[in-house]
XYZ file of C-alpha atoms in Angstrom:
621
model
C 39.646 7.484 -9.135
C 38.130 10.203 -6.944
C 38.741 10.331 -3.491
C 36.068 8.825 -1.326
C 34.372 10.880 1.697
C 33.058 8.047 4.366
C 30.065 8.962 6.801
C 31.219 11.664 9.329
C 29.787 12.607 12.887
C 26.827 14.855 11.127
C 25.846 11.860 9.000
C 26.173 9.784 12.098
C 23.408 12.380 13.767
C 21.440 12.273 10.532
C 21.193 8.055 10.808
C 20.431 7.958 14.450
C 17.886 10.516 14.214
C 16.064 8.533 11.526
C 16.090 5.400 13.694
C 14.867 7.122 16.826
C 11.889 8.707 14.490
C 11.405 4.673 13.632
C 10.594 3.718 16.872
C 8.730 6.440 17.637
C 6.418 5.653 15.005
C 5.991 2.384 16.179
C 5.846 3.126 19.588
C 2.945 6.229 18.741
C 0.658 4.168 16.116
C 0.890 1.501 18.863
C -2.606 2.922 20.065
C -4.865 2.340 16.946
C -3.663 -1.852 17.801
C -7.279 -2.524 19.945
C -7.403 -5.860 17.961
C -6.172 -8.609 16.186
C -7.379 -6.981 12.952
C -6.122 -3.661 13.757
C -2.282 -5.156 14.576
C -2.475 -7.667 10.895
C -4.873 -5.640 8.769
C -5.034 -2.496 9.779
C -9.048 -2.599 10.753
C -9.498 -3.407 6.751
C -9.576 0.582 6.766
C -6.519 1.647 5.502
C -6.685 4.331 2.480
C -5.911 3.348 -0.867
C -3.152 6.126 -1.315
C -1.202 5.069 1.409
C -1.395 1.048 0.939
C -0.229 1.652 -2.752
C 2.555 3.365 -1.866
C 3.648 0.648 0.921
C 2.669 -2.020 -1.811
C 4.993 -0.415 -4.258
C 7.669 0.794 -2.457
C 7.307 -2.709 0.263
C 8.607 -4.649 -3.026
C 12.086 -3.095 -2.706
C 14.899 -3.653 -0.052
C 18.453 -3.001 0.095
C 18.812 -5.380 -2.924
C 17.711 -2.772 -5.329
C 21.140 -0.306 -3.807
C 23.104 -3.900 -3.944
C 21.959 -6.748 -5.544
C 20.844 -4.408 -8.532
C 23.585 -2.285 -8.756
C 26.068 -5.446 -9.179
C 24.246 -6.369 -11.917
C 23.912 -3.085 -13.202
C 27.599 -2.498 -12.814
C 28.290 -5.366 -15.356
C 25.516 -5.522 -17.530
C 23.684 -2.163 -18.150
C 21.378 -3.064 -21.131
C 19.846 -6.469 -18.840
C 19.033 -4.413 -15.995
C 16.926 -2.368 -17.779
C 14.772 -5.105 -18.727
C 14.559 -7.355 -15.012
C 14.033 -4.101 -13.158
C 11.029 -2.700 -15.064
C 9.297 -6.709 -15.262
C 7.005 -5.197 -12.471
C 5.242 -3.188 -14.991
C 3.477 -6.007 -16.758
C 2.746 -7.642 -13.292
C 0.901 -5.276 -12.080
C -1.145 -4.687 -15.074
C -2.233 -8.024 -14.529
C -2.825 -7.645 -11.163
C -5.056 -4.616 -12.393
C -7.008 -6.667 -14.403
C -7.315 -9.968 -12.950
C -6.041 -10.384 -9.101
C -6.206 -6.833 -7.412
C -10.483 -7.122 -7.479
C -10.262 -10.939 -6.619
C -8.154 -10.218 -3.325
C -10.100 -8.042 -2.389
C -13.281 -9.883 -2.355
C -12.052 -13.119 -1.018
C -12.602 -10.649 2.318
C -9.666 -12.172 4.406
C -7.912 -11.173 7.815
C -4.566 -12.757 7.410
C -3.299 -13.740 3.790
C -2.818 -17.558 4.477
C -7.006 -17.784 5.358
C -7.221 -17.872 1.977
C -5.814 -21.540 2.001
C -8.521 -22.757 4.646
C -11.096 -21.068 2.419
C -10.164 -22.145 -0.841
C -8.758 -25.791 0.427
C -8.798 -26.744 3.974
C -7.451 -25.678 7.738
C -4.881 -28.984 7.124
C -3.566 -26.881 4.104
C -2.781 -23.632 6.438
C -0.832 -26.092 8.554
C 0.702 -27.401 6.001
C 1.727 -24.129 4.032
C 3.125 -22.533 7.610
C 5.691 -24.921 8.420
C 6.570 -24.783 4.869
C 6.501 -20.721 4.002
C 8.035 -19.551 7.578
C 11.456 -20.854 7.317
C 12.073 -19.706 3.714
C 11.101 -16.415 4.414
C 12.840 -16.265 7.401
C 15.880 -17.126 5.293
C 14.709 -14.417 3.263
C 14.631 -12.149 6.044
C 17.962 -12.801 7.065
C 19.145 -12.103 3.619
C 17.525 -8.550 3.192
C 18.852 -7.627 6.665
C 22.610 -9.097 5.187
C 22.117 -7.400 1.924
C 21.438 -4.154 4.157
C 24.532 -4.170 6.067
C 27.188 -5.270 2.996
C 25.515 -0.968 2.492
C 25.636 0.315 5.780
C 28.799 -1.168 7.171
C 30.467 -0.209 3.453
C 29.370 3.140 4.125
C 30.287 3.388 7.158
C 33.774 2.521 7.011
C 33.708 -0.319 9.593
C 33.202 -3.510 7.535
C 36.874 -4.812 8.189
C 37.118 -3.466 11.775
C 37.297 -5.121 14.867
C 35.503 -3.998 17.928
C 36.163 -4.882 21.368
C 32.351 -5.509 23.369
C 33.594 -6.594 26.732
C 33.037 -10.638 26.297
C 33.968 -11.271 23.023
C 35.215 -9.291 19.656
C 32.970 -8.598 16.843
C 33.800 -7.684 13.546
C 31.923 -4.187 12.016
C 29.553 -5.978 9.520
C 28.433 -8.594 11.853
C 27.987 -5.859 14.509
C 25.731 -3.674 11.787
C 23.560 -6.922 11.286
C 22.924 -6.939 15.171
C 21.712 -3.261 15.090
C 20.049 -2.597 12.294
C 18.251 -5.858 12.904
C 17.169 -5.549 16.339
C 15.901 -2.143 15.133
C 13.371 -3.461 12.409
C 12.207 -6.073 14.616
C 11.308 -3.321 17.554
C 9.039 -0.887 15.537
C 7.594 -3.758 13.863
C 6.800 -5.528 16.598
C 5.509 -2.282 18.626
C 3.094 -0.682 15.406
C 1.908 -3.625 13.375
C 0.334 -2.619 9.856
C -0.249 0.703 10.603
C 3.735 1.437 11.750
C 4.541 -0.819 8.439
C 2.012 1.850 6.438
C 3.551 5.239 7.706
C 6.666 4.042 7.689
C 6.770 3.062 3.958
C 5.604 6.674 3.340
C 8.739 8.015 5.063
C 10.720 5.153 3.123
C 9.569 5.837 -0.211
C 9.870 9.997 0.860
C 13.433 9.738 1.292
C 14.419 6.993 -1.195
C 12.622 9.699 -3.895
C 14.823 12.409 -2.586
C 18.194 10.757 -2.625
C 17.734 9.560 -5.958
C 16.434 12.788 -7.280
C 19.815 14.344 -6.255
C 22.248 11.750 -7.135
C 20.782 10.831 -10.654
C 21.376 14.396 -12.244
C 24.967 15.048 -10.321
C 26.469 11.334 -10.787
C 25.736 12.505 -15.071
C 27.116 15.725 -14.145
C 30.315 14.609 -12.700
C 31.542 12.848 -15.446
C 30.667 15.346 -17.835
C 32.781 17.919 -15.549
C 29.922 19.910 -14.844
C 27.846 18.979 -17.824
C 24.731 16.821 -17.081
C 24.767 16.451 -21.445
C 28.224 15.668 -21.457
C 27.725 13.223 -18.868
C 25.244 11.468 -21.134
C 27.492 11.535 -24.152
C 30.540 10.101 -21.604
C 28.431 7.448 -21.378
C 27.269 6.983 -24.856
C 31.088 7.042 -25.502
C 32.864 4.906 -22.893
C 31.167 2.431 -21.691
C 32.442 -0.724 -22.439
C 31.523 -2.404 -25.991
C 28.051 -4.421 -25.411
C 27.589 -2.644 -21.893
C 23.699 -1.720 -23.164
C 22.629 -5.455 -24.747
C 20.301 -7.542 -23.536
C 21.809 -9.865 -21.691
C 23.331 -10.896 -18.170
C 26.832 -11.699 -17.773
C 26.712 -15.583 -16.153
C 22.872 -16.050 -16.565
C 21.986 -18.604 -19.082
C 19.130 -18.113 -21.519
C 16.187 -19.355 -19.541
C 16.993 -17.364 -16.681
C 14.733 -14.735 -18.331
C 11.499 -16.610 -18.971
C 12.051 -18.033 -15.322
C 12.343 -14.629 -13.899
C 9.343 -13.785 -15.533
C 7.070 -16.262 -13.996
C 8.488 -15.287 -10.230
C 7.725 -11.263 -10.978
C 4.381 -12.597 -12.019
C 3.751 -14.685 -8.824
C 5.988 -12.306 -6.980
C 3.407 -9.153 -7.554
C -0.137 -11.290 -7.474
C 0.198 -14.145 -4.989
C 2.995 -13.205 -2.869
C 1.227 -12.890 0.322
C 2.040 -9.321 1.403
C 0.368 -8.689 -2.343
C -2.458 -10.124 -1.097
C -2.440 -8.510 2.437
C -2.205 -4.943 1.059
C -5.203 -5.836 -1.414
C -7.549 -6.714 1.135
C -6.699 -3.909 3.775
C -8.588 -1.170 1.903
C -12.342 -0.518 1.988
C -13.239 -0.775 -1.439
C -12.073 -3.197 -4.808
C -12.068 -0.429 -7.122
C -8.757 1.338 -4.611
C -7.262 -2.083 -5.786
C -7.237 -1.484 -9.114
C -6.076 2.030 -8.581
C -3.422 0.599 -6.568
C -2.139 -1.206 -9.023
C -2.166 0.989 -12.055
C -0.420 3.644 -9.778
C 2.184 0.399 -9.014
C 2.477 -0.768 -12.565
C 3.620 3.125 -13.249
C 6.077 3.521 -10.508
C 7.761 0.559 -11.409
C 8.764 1.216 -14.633
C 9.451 5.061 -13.955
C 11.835 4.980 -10.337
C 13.674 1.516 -10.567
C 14.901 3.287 -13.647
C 16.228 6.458 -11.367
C 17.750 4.357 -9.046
C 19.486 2.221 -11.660
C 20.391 5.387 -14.207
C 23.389 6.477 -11.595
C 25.305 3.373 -12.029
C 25.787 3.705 -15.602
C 28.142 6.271 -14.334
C 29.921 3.740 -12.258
C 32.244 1.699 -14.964
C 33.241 5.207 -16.183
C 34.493 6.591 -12.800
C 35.698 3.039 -10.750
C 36.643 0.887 -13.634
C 38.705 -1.096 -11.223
C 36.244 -1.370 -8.434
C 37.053 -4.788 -6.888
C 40.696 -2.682 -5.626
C 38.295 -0.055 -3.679
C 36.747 -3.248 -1.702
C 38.663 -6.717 -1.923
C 37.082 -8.371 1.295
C 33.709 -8.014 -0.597
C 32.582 -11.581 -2.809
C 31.348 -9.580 -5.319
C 32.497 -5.841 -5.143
C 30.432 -4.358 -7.696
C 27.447 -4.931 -5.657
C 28.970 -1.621 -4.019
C 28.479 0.115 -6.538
C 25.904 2.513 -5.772
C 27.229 3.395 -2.388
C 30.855 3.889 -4.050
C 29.093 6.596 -6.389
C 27.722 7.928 -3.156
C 30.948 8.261 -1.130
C 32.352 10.135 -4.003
C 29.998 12.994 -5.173
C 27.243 12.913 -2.453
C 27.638 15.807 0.192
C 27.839 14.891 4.021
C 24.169 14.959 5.512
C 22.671 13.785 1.933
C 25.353 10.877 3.084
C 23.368 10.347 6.372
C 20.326 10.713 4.315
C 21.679 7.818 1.995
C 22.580 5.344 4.519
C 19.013 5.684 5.861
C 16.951 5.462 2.548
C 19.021 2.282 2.251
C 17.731 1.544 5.711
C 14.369 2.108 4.870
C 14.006 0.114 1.675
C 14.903 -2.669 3.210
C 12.683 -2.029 6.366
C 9.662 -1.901 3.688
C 10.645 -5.316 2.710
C 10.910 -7.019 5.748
C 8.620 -5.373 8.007
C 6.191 -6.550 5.685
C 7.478 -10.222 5.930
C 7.263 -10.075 9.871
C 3.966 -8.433 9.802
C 2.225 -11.006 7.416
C 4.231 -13.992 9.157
C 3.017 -13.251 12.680
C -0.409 -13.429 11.507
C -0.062 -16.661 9.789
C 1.485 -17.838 13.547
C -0.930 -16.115 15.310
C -4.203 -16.594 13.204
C -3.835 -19.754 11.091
C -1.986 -21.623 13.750
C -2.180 -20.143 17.156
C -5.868 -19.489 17.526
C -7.063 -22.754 16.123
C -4.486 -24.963 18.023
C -5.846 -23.220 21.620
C -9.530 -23.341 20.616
C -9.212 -27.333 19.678
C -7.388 -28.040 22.872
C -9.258 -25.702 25.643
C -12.354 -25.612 23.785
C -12.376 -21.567 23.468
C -10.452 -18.851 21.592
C -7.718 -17.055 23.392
C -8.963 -13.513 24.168
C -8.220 -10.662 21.533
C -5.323 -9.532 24.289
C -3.568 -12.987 24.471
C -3.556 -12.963 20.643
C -2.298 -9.463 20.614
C 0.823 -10.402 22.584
C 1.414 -13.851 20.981
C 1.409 -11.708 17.244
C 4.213 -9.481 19.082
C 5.898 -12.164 20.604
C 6.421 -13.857 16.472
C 7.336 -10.903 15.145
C 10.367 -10.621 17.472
C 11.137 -14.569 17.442
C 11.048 -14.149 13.775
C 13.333 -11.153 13.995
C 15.332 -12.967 16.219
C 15.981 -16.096 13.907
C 16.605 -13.710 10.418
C 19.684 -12.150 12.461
C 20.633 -15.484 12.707
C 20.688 -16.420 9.170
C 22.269 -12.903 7.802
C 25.049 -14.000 10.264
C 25.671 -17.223 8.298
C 24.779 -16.232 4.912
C 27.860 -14.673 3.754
C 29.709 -17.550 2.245
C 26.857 -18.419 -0.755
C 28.025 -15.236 -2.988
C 26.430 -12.250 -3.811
C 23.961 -10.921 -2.509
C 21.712 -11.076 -5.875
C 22.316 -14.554 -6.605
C 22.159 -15.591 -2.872
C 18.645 -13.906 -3.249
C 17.416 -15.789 -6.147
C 18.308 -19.305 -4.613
C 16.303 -18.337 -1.978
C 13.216 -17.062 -3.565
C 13.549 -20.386 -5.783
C 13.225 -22.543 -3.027
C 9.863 -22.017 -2.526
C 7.946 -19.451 -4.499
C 6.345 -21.194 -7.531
C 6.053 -24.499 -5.584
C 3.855 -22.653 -2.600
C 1.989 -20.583 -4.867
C 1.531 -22.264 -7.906
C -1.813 -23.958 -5.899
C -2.246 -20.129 -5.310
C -2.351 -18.612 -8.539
C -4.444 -21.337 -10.179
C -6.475 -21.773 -7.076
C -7.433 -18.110 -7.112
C -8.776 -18.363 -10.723
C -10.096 -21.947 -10.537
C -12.270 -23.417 -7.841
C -12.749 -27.328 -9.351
C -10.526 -29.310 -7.585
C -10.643 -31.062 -3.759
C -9.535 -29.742 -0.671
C -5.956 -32.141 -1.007
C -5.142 -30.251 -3.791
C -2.603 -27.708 -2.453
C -1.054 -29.920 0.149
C -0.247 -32.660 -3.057
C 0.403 -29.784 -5.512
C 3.350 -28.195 -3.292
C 4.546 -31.881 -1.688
C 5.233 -32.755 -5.422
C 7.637 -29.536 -5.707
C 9.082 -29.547 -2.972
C 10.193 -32.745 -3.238
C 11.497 -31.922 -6.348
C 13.687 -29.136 -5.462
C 14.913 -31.019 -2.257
C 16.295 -33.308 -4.637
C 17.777 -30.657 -6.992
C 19.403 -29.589 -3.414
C 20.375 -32.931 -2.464
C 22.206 -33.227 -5.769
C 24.068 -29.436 -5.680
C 24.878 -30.523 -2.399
C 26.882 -33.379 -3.312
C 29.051 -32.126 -5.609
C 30.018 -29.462 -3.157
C 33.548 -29.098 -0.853
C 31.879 -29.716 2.321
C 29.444 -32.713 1.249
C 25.699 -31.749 2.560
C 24.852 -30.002 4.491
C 21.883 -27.820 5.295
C 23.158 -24.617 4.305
C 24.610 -26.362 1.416
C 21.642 -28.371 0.353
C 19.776 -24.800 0.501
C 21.907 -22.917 -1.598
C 25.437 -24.565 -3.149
C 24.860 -24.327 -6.917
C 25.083 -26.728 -9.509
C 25.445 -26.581 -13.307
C 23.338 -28.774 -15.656
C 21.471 -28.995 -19.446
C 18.310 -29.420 -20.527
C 17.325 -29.626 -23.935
C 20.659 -28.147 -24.925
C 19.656 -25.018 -22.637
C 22.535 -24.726 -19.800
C 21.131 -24.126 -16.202
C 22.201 -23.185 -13.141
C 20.190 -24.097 -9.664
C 17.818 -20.939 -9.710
C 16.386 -22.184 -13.341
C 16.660 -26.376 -12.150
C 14.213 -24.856 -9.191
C 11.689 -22.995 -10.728
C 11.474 -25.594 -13.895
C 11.131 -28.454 -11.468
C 8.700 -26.736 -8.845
C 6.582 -25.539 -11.929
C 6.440 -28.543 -13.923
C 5.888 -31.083 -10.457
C 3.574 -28.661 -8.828
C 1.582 -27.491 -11.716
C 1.007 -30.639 -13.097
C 0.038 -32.245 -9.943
C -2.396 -29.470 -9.202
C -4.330 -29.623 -12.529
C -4.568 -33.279 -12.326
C -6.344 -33.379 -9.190
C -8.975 -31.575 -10.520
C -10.525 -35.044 -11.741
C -10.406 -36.044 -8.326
C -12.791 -33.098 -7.790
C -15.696 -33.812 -4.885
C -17.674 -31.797 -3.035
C -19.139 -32.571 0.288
C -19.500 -31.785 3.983
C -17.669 -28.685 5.291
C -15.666 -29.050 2.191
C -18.612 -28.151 -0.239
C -19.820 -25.442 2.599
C -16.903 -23.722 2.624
C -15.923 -23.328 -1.057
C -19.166 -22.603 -2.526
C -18.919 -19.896 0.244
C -15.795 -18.979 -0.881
C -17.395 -19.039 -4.791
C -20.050 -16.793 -3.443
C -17.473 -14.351 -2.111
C -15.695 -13.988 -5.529
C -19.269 -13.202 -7.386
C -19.727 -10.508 -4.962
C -18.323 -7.183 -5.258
C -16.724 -5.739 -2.268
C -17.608 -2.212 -2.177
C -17.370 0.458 0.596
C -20.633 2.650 1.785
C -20.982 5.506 -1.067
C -20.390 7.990 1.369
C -17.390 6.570 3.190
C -15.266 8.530 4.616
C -11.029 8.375 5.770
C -11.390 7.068 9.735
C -9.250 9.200 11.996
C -6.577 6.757 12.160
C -6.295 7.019 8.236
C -6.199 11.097 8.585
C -3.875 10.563 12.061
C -1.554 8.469 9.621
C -1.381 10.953 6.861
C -0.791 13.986 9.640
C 2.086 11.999 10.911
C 3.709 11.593 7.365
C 2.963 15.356 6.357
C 5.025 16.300 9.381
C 7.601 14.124 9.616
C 8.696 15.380 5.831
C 8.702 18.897 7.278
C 10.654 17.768 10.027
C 12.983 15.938 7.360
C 13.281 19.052 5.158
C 13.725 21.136 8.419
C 17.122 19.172 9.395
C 18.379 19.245 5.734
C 17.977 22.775 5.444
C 19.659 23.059 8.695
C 22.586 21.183 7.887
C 23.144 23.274 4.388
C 25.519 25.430 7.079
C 27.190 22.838 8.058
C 27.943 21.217 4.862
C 28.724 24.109 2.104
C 32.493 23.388 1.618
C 31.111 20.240 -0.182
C 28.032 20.661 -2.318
C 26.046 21.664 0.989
C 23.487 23.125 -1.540
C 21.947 19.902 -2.333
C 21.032 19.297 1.044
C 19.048 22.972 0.528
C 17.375 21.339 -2.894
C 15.981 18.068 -1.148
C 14.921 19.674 1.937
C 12.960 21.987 0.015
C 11.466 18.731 -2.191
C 11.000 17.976 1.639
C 8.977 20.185 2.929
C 7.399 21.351 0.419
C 5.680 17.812 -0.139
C 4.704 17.841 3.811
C 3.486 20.817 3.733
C 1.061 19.714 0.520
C 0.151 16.630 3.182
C -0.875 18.435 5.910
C -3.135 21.221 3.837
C -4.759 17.954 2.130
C -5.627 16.819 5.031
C -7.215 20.054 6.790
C -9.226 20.529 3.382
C -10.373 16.866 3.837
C -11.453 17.100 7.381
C -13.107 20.731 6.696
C -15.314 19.191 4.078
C -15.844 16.003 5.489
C -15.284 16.318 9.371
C -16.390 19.248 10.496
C -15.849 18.479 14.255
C -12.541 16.718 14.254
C -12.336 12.992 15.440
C -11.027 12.599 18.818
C -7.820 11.575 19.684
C -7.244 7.855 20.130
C -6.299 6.938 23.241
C -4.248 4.589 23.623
């Protein structure tokens, strides 16, 4: 096996650097926060370029570099298929939900329940969707460091803080957490939107580089040889459709969460309604349905290389519970030059920062909106001011930051990461947003129905939890009852807990929520509020035909055309320092680099020449 080249002092630079130009983002687009609206929406202004690439890219985390490459490690043919599922949820998002977000006209994504149902069901859903995601959370930011603190060398190694001893992977979660939860809490949706630019920027260039050399290096120089290698040696069945461990109907029940997943997941919904007009949200998500089935497949490509070159990869990392998930950053540490390294490390930082600074952003304005504002107003008779509700927004993101270290601390005993992930997301998905999905589309049933739709399934997986939890070592136990797995049959189809979840939160929550439409009765604020709500959907949301990009749109698009000329800058710079091994790459993605910042900023001087003469001024913060 080849000879493995761990992060050195330039990569070191290269990491830091990104994570100082993190906070600085957060810190600068701090000033265009005036409001409530501005901090969890963005002022409803945001351009339609920029939220589709933060609702593609805002979809992927850390899991695709770990989760995905485990299971593209061991079953090639099967990750083809569940990584390019987006493609027919977001068609169907073009069609149906992206015009229907929009025009339900919201300013946090859970308003939609007190619209569509009641201000009980907001309750209700919060304490119900915050600790699941949280867990969630916590599991991106533990999927993030099994990466970072692989890459770094330091996963085994002890450190000495003063007080008390820390081992390297715990002490990764405690930075690279704390990190995410600062810019996020400083920038709101606006830090989340330029900072998925520069995510999706440097997760395009590292995977334009390694795809092409991982091909090349086991065809000795060959990308074509490469190809053949692995037309050749891969094992026998490597490419069929299937997924070592996964029964059958794990693939239908996939399906139905990528479905959900990329309509009625709430950061979905929160991207939707941030632009001005309904026909950006269609564009959004025809430009989303494409990216999804064209880079997964880039990212994914470079581990077919992987069984070929570390056929014995469990003896590179034995500490790991499932070594293959370090795959990708194995292929990495062998044919990657130092500063591309750096690079790496933080695309994998900032995948997973798309993920979850969406999560914080959306959950602070469920706490702040749906909970905190109409909890103050009912007991002092009068809205907090637009400044108390500013703070009290920061104030959850960071809690909520807090508590996700907190789980990816205590998370590492329930597997790997990918299975870990789909427990999780099976806990509560399809029961929360089956009421969702149908309640978007259908409008006949009472204001109850949510709250007795999702009681039914989650009451239904607590007791699927209940019973994994008995059969396991330890008895039950909370993190047991959450996630300890448990093997079953139904119908002569074999299950494991992630199917038992989703079968018995569809079939209790769906059936539940269309029965209560013969309950259906309108009247009072009830019958106010939804034929409101009716009216909304009827009425196309469109923007002023001669709308133009506000100056924090063109501000935002500035900032992202120079940061990639700043990125391309230091990669061309550290060609020098780098040529003994394959510096040259570092030449090829800085110019990829700066060449696309440089396109930025000239589209943006050509937009404010023909549309604002006399520049904006300067925000102020």
């Amino acid at each position: 096996m080849p000879e493995l080249h761990f992060l050195n002092a330039l990569d070191y630079t290269i990491l830091g650097g990104y994570m100082v130009m993190i906070v600085a983002i957060g810190i600068y687009v701090a000033r265009f926060n005036k409001k409530t609206t501005d901090y969890f929406k963005g002022g409803g202004h945001i351009p339609w370029q920029l939220s589709m690439v933060s609702l593609f890219i805002s979809g992927f985390s850390a899991f695709m570099f770990v989760g995905a490459s485990g299971i593209t490690y061991k079953n090639g043919g099967g990750a083809i298929l569940l990584f390019s599922l987006a493609l027919p949820a977001y068609l169907l998002g073009y069609y149906v939900f992206a015009i229907r977000w929009r025009r339900t006209r919201l300013d946090t994504p859970l308003q939609f329940l007190t619209r569509r149902f009641s201000r009980e069901t907001t309750y209700f859903y919060t304490l119900l969707a915050v600790v699941p995601n949280t867990l969630v959370l916590g599991i991106m930011v533990y999927t993030l460091c099994i990466f970072t603190s692989t890459a770094l060398g330091i996963s085994e190694q002890v450190f000495n803080l003063g007080l008390f001893t820390i081992k390297g992977f715990e002490l990764s979660i405690l930075i690279t957490g704390s990190v995410i939860v600062i810019y996020t809490t400083l920038g709101g949706l606006w830090a989340v939107m330029v900072t998925d630019g520069i995510q999706f920027l440097i997760v395009l260039l590292v995977t334009l580089i390694i795809t092409p050399l991982s091909y090349s290096y086991i065809g000795d120089g060959s990308i074509i040889d490469g190809l053949k290698r692995i037309a050749s040696d891969t094992p026998d069945g490597y490419f069929d459709i299937n997924l070592e461990g996964k029964p059958l109907l794990f693939w239908p029940v996939y399906f139905v969460y990528i479905i959900f997943g990329y309509n009625v997941n709430w950061h979905i919904a929160q991207r939707y309604y941030s632009v001005a007009d309904e026909r950006d949200t269609r564009k959004m998500a025809l430009w989303c349905a494409g990216l999804s089935f064209v880079l997964p497949m880039l990212w994914i490509l470079p581990i077919f290389t992987t069984p070929i070159i570390f056929p014995d990869i469990a003896s590179l990392w034995p500490s790991l519970t499932s070594p293959e998930e370090a795959s990708f950053v194995t292929l990495a540490l062998a044919v990657l030059p130092h500063g591309m390294l750096g690079l790496l490390t933080a695309a994998i930082f900032a995948a997973t920062m798309s993920s979850t600074d969406t999560l914080f952003n959306w959950l602070g304005a469920v706490l702040t909106k749906d909970v905190y504002v109409p909890l103050t107003t009912s007991l002092k008779g009068r809205a907090p001011s637009e400044r108390t509700q500013l703070w009290f927004g920061k104030a959850s993101v960071a809690c909520l930051g807090l508590f996700s270290i907190f789980v990816a601390l205590n998370i590492k005993r329930f597997g790997g990461a990918f299975d870990v992930y789909m427990k999780a997301e099976s806990l509560y998905k399809i029961t929360l947003f089956v009421p969702v999905f149908f309640g978007l589309l259908y409008t006949r049933t009472p204001w109850w129905s949510a709250i007795a739709s999702v009681s039914a399934g989650v009451l239904g997986v607590f007791f699927v939890g209940i019973a994994a939890a008995s059969g396991a070592e330890d008895g039950i136990t909370v993190m047991n009852v959450l996630f300890a797995d448990i093997q079953a049959s139904w119908f002569g189809f074999e299950l494991t807990r992630y199917e038992l979840n989703a079968i018995v939160g569809i079939l209790a929550s769906g059936s539940v929520f269309l029965a209560t439409a013969f309950f259906d009765k309108r009247e009072g604020a009830f019958k106010k509020r939804i034929e409101s709500f009716e009216t909304d959907l009827k009425t196309p949301a469109h923007a002023e035909p001669d709308a133009k990009i506000g100056p924090e749109g063109l501000i935002a698009y500035k900032l992202l055309g120079y940061l990639s000329l700043l990125i391309g800058a230091v990669l061309l710079l550290v060609t020098f320092l780098t040529l003994e091994r394959s510096g040259w790459l570092n030449t090829i993605a800085g110019l990829i680099s700066a060449t696309i910042g440089i396109t930025i900023v000239k589209a943006v001087r050509q937009y404010q020449a023909r549309h604002h003469p006399n520049p904006p001024a300067p925000i102020q913060p």
